[in-house]
Coordinates of C-alpha atoms and ligand atoms in Angstrom, one line a residue:
X214 CA 0.0 -0.4 0.0
X215 CA 1.4 3.6 -0.7
X216 CA 0.4 6.3 -0.6
X217 CA 0.9 10.4 -1.2
X218 CA -0.2 12.8 2.0
X219 CA -0.8 16.3 -0.8
X220 CA -3.3 18.4 1.9
X221 CA -2.3 21.5 3.5
X222 CA -3.6 22.2 6.5
X223 CA -6.0 23.5 8.7
X224 CA -8.6 22.9 5.1
X225 CA -11.9 22.8 6.7
X226 CA -13.4 19.5 6.6
X227 CA -15.8 18.8 3.6
X228 CA -19.2 19.1 3.7
X229 CA -20.5 15.9 4.9
X230 CA -18.2 15.7 7.6
X231 CA -17.6 16.5 11.3
X232 CA -15.4 19.2 12.0
X233 CA -12.3 17.4 12.8
X234 CA -13.0 15.3 9.7
X235 CA -14.7 12.3 10.7
X236 CA -17.4 10.9 9.6
X237 CA -19.8 7.6 10.1
X238 CA -18.6 4.7 8.7
X239 CA -21.7 3.7 7.8
X240 CA -21.0 0.2 8.3
X241 CA -24.9 -1.3 7.8
X242 CA -24.3 0.1 3.9
X243 CA -21.1 -2.5 3.3
X244 CA -22.1 -4.5 0.4
X245 CA -21.8 -8.6 0.5
X246 CA -19.2 -7.7 -2.0
X247 CA -17.0 -5.2 0.1
X248 CA -16.6 -8.3 2.5
X249 CA -15.6 -10.2 0.6
X250 CA -12.7 -8.4 -0.6
X251 CA -12.2 -7.4 3.1
X252 CA -11.4 -11.7 2.9
X253 CA -9.5 -11.6 0.3
X254 CA -7.1 -9.3 1.2
X255 CA -7.2 -11.1 4.4
X256 CA -6.8 -14.3 3.1
X257 CA -3.4 -13.2 0.4
X258 CA -1.9 -11.7 3.5
X259 CA -1.9 -13.6 5.9
X260 CA -0.6 -17.0 3.8
X261 CA 2.4 -15.2 4.2
X262 CA 2.3 -13.4 8.3
X263 CA 2.8 -15.7 10.4
X264 CA 6.2 -16.7 11.1
X265 CA 6.4 -13.1 9.6
X266 CA 4.8 -10.7 11.0
X267 CA 5.8 -9.2 14.6
X268 CA 4.4 -10.9 17.2
X269 CA 2.9 -8.3 18.9
X270 CA 1.3 -7.3 16.0
X271 CA 0.1 -11.3 15.4
X272 CA -1.5 -11.7 18.6
X273 CA -3.6 -7.9 18.5
X274 CA -5.3 -9.6 15.2
X275 CA -6.0 -12.3 17.8
X276 CA -7.1 -10.1 21.4
X277 CA -9.5 -7.7 18.4
X278 CA -10.3 -11.1 17.5
X279 CA -9.8 -9.5 13.5
X280 CA -10.3 -12.8 11.7
X281 CA -12.3 -13.2 8.6
X282 CA -15.4 -11.8 8.9
X283 CA -15.3 -9.0 6.8
X284 CA -15.0 -5.5 7.4
X285 CA -15.4 -4.9 11.3
X286 CA -17.4 -2.3 12.4
X287 CA -15.9 0.2 14.5
X288 CA -17.6 0.7 17.2
X289 CA -16.6 -3.0 18.5
X290 CA -12.7 -3.0 17.6
X291 CA -12.7 0.6 19.7
X292 CA -14.4 -0.5 22.6
X293 CA -11.7 -3.4 22.8
X294 CA -8.9 -1.0 21.8
X295 CA -10.3 0.9 24.3
X296 CA -10.4 -1.6 27.2
X297 CA -6.4 -2.6 26.4
X298 CA -4.5 1.2 26.1
X299 CA -7.6 3.6 25.7
X300 CA -7.2 4.2 22.0
X301 CA -10.2 4.8 19.6
X302 CA -10.6 3.8 15.4
X303 CA -12.8 6.8 14.0
X304 CA -13.3 7.5 10.6
X305 CA -12.8 9.5 7.8
X306 CA -13.2 9.7 4.2
X307 CA -9.8 9.4 3.0
X308 CA -6.7 10.7 3.8
X309 CA -6.7 14.4 6.6
X310 CA -4.8 17.7 6.9
X311 CA -1.4 16.5 8.9
X312 CA -2.5 18.9 11.5
X313 CA -6.2 16.9 12.0
X314 CA -3.8 13.9 11.4
X315 CA -1.6 14.2 14.5
X316 CA -4.5 15.7 16.5
X317 CA -6.2 12.4 16.4
X318 CA -3.0 10.4 17.8
X319 CA -2.4 12.8 20.1
X320 CA -5.5 11.7 21.3
X321 CA -5.3 8.8 21.0
X322 CA -7.9 8.6 18.2
X323 CA -6.8 5.9 14.9
X324 CA -8.5 7.7 11.7
X325 CA -8.9 5.3 9.1
X326 CA -10.8 5.6 6.0
X327 CA -14.3 3.4 5.8
X328 CA -14.2 2.7 2.5
X329 CA -12.4 -0.2 0.9
X330 CA -10.3 -1.2 -2.2
X331 CA -11.8 -2.2 -5.7
X332 CA -11.8 -6.0 -7.1
X333 CA -9.0 -4.5 -9.5
X334 CA -6.8 -2.6 -7.1
X335 CA -5.9 -5.4 -4.9
X336 CA -2.4 -4.5 -4.5
X337 CA -2.4 -0.9 -5.4
X338 CA -3.9 1.8 -4.0
X339 CA -3.1 5.4 -3.9
X340 CA -5.3 6.6 -0.1
X341 CA -4.8 4.6 2.9
X342 CA -8.7 1.9 2.5
X343 CA -10.1 0.1 5.9
X344 CA -8.0 -2.7 4.8
X345 CA -4.5 -1.0 5.4
X346 CA -6.0 0.9 8.3
X347 CA -7.5 -1.2 9.9
X348 CA -5.8 -4.2 9.5
X349 CA -2.4 -2.7 9.2
X350 CA -2.6 0.0 11.6
X351 CA -5.2 -0.8 14.8
X352 CA -3.6 -5.0 15.9
X353 CA -0.2 -2.8 16.8
X354 CA -2.0 -0.2 18.9
X355 CA -3.2 -3.3 21.5
X356 CA 0.6 -3.1 22.0
X357 CA 1.0 -0.6 25.5
X358 CA 4.2 0.8 24.4
X359 CA 3.5 1.5 20.7
X360 CA -0.1 2.6 21.5
X361 CA 2.1 5.4 23.8
X362 CA 4.9 5.7 20.6
X363 CA 2.0 7.0 18.1
X364 CA 0.2 9.0 20.2
X365 CA 3.8 11.3 21.2
X366 CA 4.4 11.0 17.5
X367 CA 1.1 12.6 17.0
X368 CA 1.8 15.3 19.2
X369 CA 5.4 16.2 18.4
X370 CA 3.5 15.9 15.1
X371 CA 1.6 19.1 15.8
X372 CA 4.7 20.5 17.6
X373 CA 6.5 19.7 14.0
X374 CA 4.2 22.0 12.3
X375 CA 5.6 24.6 13.9
X376 CA 9.3 24.0 12.7
X377 CA 9.6 23.7 8.9
X378 CA 10.1 19.8 9.8
X379 CA 7.2 18.1 8.8
X380 CA 9.6 16.1 6.0
X381 CA 11.3 15.2 9.0
X382 CA 8.9 14.2 10.9
X383 CA 7.0 12.2 8.2
X384 CA 10.2 10.0 7.3
X385 CA 10.3 8.7 11.0
X386 CA 6.2 7.9 10.5
X387 CA 7.1 6.6 6.9
X388 CA 10.3 4.6 8.6
X389 CA 8.4 2.9 11.4
X390 CA 4.9 3.1 12.0
X391 CA 3.9 1.6 8.2
X392 CA 7.5 0.0 7.2
X393 CA 8.9 -0.8 10.4
X394 CA 11.2 -3.9 11.2
X395 CA 12.2 -5.5 14.5
X396 CA 14.7 -8.2 16.0
X397 CA 13.7 -10.4 17.7
X398 CA 15.3 -13.6 18.6
X399 CA 13.3 -15.9 16.0
X400 CA 14.2 -13.4 13.9
X401 CA 13.7 -10.3 12.2
X402 CA 10.2 -9.3 11.5
X403 CA 7.2 -7.3 10.4
X404 CA 5.8 -5.0 12.5
X405 CA 4.8 -1.7 10.0
X406 CA 1.4 -1.3 8.5
X407 CA 2.7 -0.5 4.7
X408 CA 4.2 -3.8 5.0
X409 CA 1.9 -6.4 6.3
X410 CA -1.3 -5.1 4.2
X411 CA 0.8 -6.2 1.0
X412 CA 1.4 -10.1 1.1
X413 CA 4.2 -9.2 -1.8
X414 CA 6.3 -6.5 0.9
X415 CA 5.9 -8.6 3.0
X416 CA 8.3 -11.5 2.2
X417 CA 10.2 -8.6 -0.1
X418 CA 11.3 -6.3 2.7
X419 CA 12.0 -8.9 4.4
X420 CA 13.9 -11.9 2.6
X421 CA 14.8 -10.1 -0.8
X422 CA 18.5 -9.2 -1.3
X423 CA 17.2 -6.1 -3.2
X424 CA 16.6 -4.1 0.2
X425 CA 18.8 -2.1 2.5
X426 CA 18.0 -3.3 6.1
X427 CA 19.9 -1.2 8.7
X428 CA 19.2 -0.5 12.0
X429 CA 17.3 2.5 13.9
X430 CA 19.2 5.7 14.3
X431 CA 16.6 8.3 14.8
X432 CA 18.2 11.4 12.8
X433 CA 20.0 9.5 10.0
X434 CA 16.7 8.0 9.1
X435 CA 14.9 11.9 9.9
X436 CA 16.5 12.6 7.1
X437 CA 17.1 10.2 4.7
X438 CA 14.1 10.1 1.8
X439 CA 11.2 7.1 0.8
X440 CA 9.9 5.3 -2.3
X441 CA 5.7 6.7 -1.9
X442 CA 5.0 4.3 -5.0
X443 CA 7.0 1.6 -4.2
X444 CA 8.7 -1.9 -2.3
X445 CA 11.1 0.1 -0.5
X446 CA 14.9 0.5 -1.1
X447 CA 15.6 0.4 2.4
X448 CA 14.0 -0.6 4.9
X449 CA 15.2 0.4 9.4
X450 CA 15.2 -2.1 12.1
X451 CA 14.2 -1.6 15.3
X452 CA 15.1 -4.4 18.7
X453 CA 12.5 -3.4 20.4
X454 CA 9.4 -0.7 21.0
X455 CA 11.8 0.9 23.0
X456 CA 13.8 2.4 20.9
X457 CA 10.4 3.9 19.2
X458 CA 9.0 5.1 22.8
X459 CA 12.4 6.8 23.8
X460 CA 13.1 8.0 20.4
X461 CA 9.6 10.4 20.8
X462 CA 8.2 10.5 24.6
X463 CA 9.7 12.4 26.9
X464 CA 12.2 14.2 23.8
X465 CA 11.6 17.1 22.4
X466 CA 12.6 17.7 19.1
X467 CA 13.2 21.6 19.1
X468 CA 17.6 20.9 19.0
X469 CA 17.6 18.2 17.4
X470 CA 15.3 20.1 14.5
X471 CA 17.9 22.7 15.3
X472 CA 20.7 20.4 14.3
X473 CA 19.4 18.9 10.9
X474 CA 18.3 22.9 10.4
X475 CA 15.7 21.1 7.6
X476 CA 17.9 18.8 6.3
X477 CA 16.3 15.4 4.1
X478 CA 19.3 14.9 1.9
X479 CA 19.6 10.6 2.6
X480 CA 18.9 9.1 -0.8
X481 CA 16.4 6.4 -0.3
X482 CA 19.6 3.9 -1.0
X483 CA 22.5 5.3 0.4
X484 CA 24.4 3.1 2.7
X485 CA 25.9 5.6 5.5
X486 CA 29.7 3.9 7.2
X487 CA 28.0 4.7 10.6
X488 CA 25.5 2.9 9.6
X489 CA 24.4 -0.8 11.2
X490 CA 24.0 -2.9 8.2
X491 CA 21.9 -6.0 9.0
X492 CA 21.6 -6.4 5.2
X493 CA 23.2 -4.2 2.3
X494 CA 21.1 -4.5 -0.7
X495 CA 22.1 -5.2 -3.8
X496 CA 19.8 -2.5 -5.2
X497 CA 18.9 -5.1 -8.3
X498 CA 15.3 -4.7 -8.1
X499 CA 15.1 -0.8 -8.4
X500 CA 18.2 -0.5 -10.3
X501 CA 15.7 -2.9 -13.4
X502 CA 13.0 -0.3 -12.4
X503 CA 10.9 -1.7 -9.8
X504 CA 6.8 -2.1 -10.4
X505 CA 7.2 -0.5 -13.5
X506 CA 9.7 -2.9 -15.5
X507 CA 7.3 -5.4 -15.7
Ligands
LIG293 N1 -4.6 10.6 6.7 N2 -6.1 9.4 6.7 C1 -5.3 9.9 7.0 N3 -3.8 8.8 7.3 C2 -2.7 8.7 7.5 O1 -1.9 7.8 7.3 C3 -2.4 10.1 7.5 C4 -3.3 11.2 6.8 N4 -2.9 12.5 6.7 C5 -1.7 12.9 6.2 C6 -0.6 12.1 7.2 N5 -1.0 10.5 7.7 C7 0.9 12.3 7.5 O2 1.1 13.6 6.9 C8 2.1 11.9 8.4 O3 2.1 10.9 9.1 C9 3.0 12.8 8.3
LIG294 FE1 -0.6 3.7 6.7

């Protein structure tokens, strides 16, 4: 799943949405075809996720009873999630402006698109749909440390709007929440929502020789550009969710922003002498032109 954030901040909500951009999920309006698409996507990714997804993600699916039962009702999962970590899922029409997005996260509300992709778009969508948002993101919100990180990210996001550092912060989100890998005693695993919601990228991110797999280092990753339209050229690997927590919670980003001074000049494929390299990618996939090659 890939998407482009191109909304300006402080835009008014659309007419059918509330001031905070939320809408009713309209669960009763989903057709059997909509639920079938969810189940098709679910079956497809679950063929590859056991043994590849992080235990916290797989446990989250269990705790929320997210089995192949069609598109979940946000009311039910919100009740379960509220009891577990104090988070809720709210429906939005699609991408929302950064300030609105950050404000929801800072208040432990995850904004999820209420629509589902069409049968023609099973592998590729521009905007985050309900499968990416709920299947991809919500299970990790059952983990207490990760749940605190997401709130801290929202708070940091609100503050970043006053600095010229949104790109740096967006890279942090991208390389952790969306495309993050984690070292576990059983081996490297996936926790990023953009990966787990794609069967092909789940295999690619862990097993392909092409991409780099590099140890998480906050300042380094916040200056690294990323691909929004294809598999990543580098994945960053944490040793535990505490890495994320310490990188954000109680951290004042202001001195870091001042030091980086808006610098954002590392390319997606770069490997630095200072990197902790788990795998130096061949970049064969990207060099061949990626998804556009065949
Ligand atoms: N809106 N619905 C939605 N989902 C997102 O993931 C999202 C968004 N708006 C902005 C945004 N992400 C990004 O700008 C930030 O994470 C940086
Ligand atoms: Fe996402």
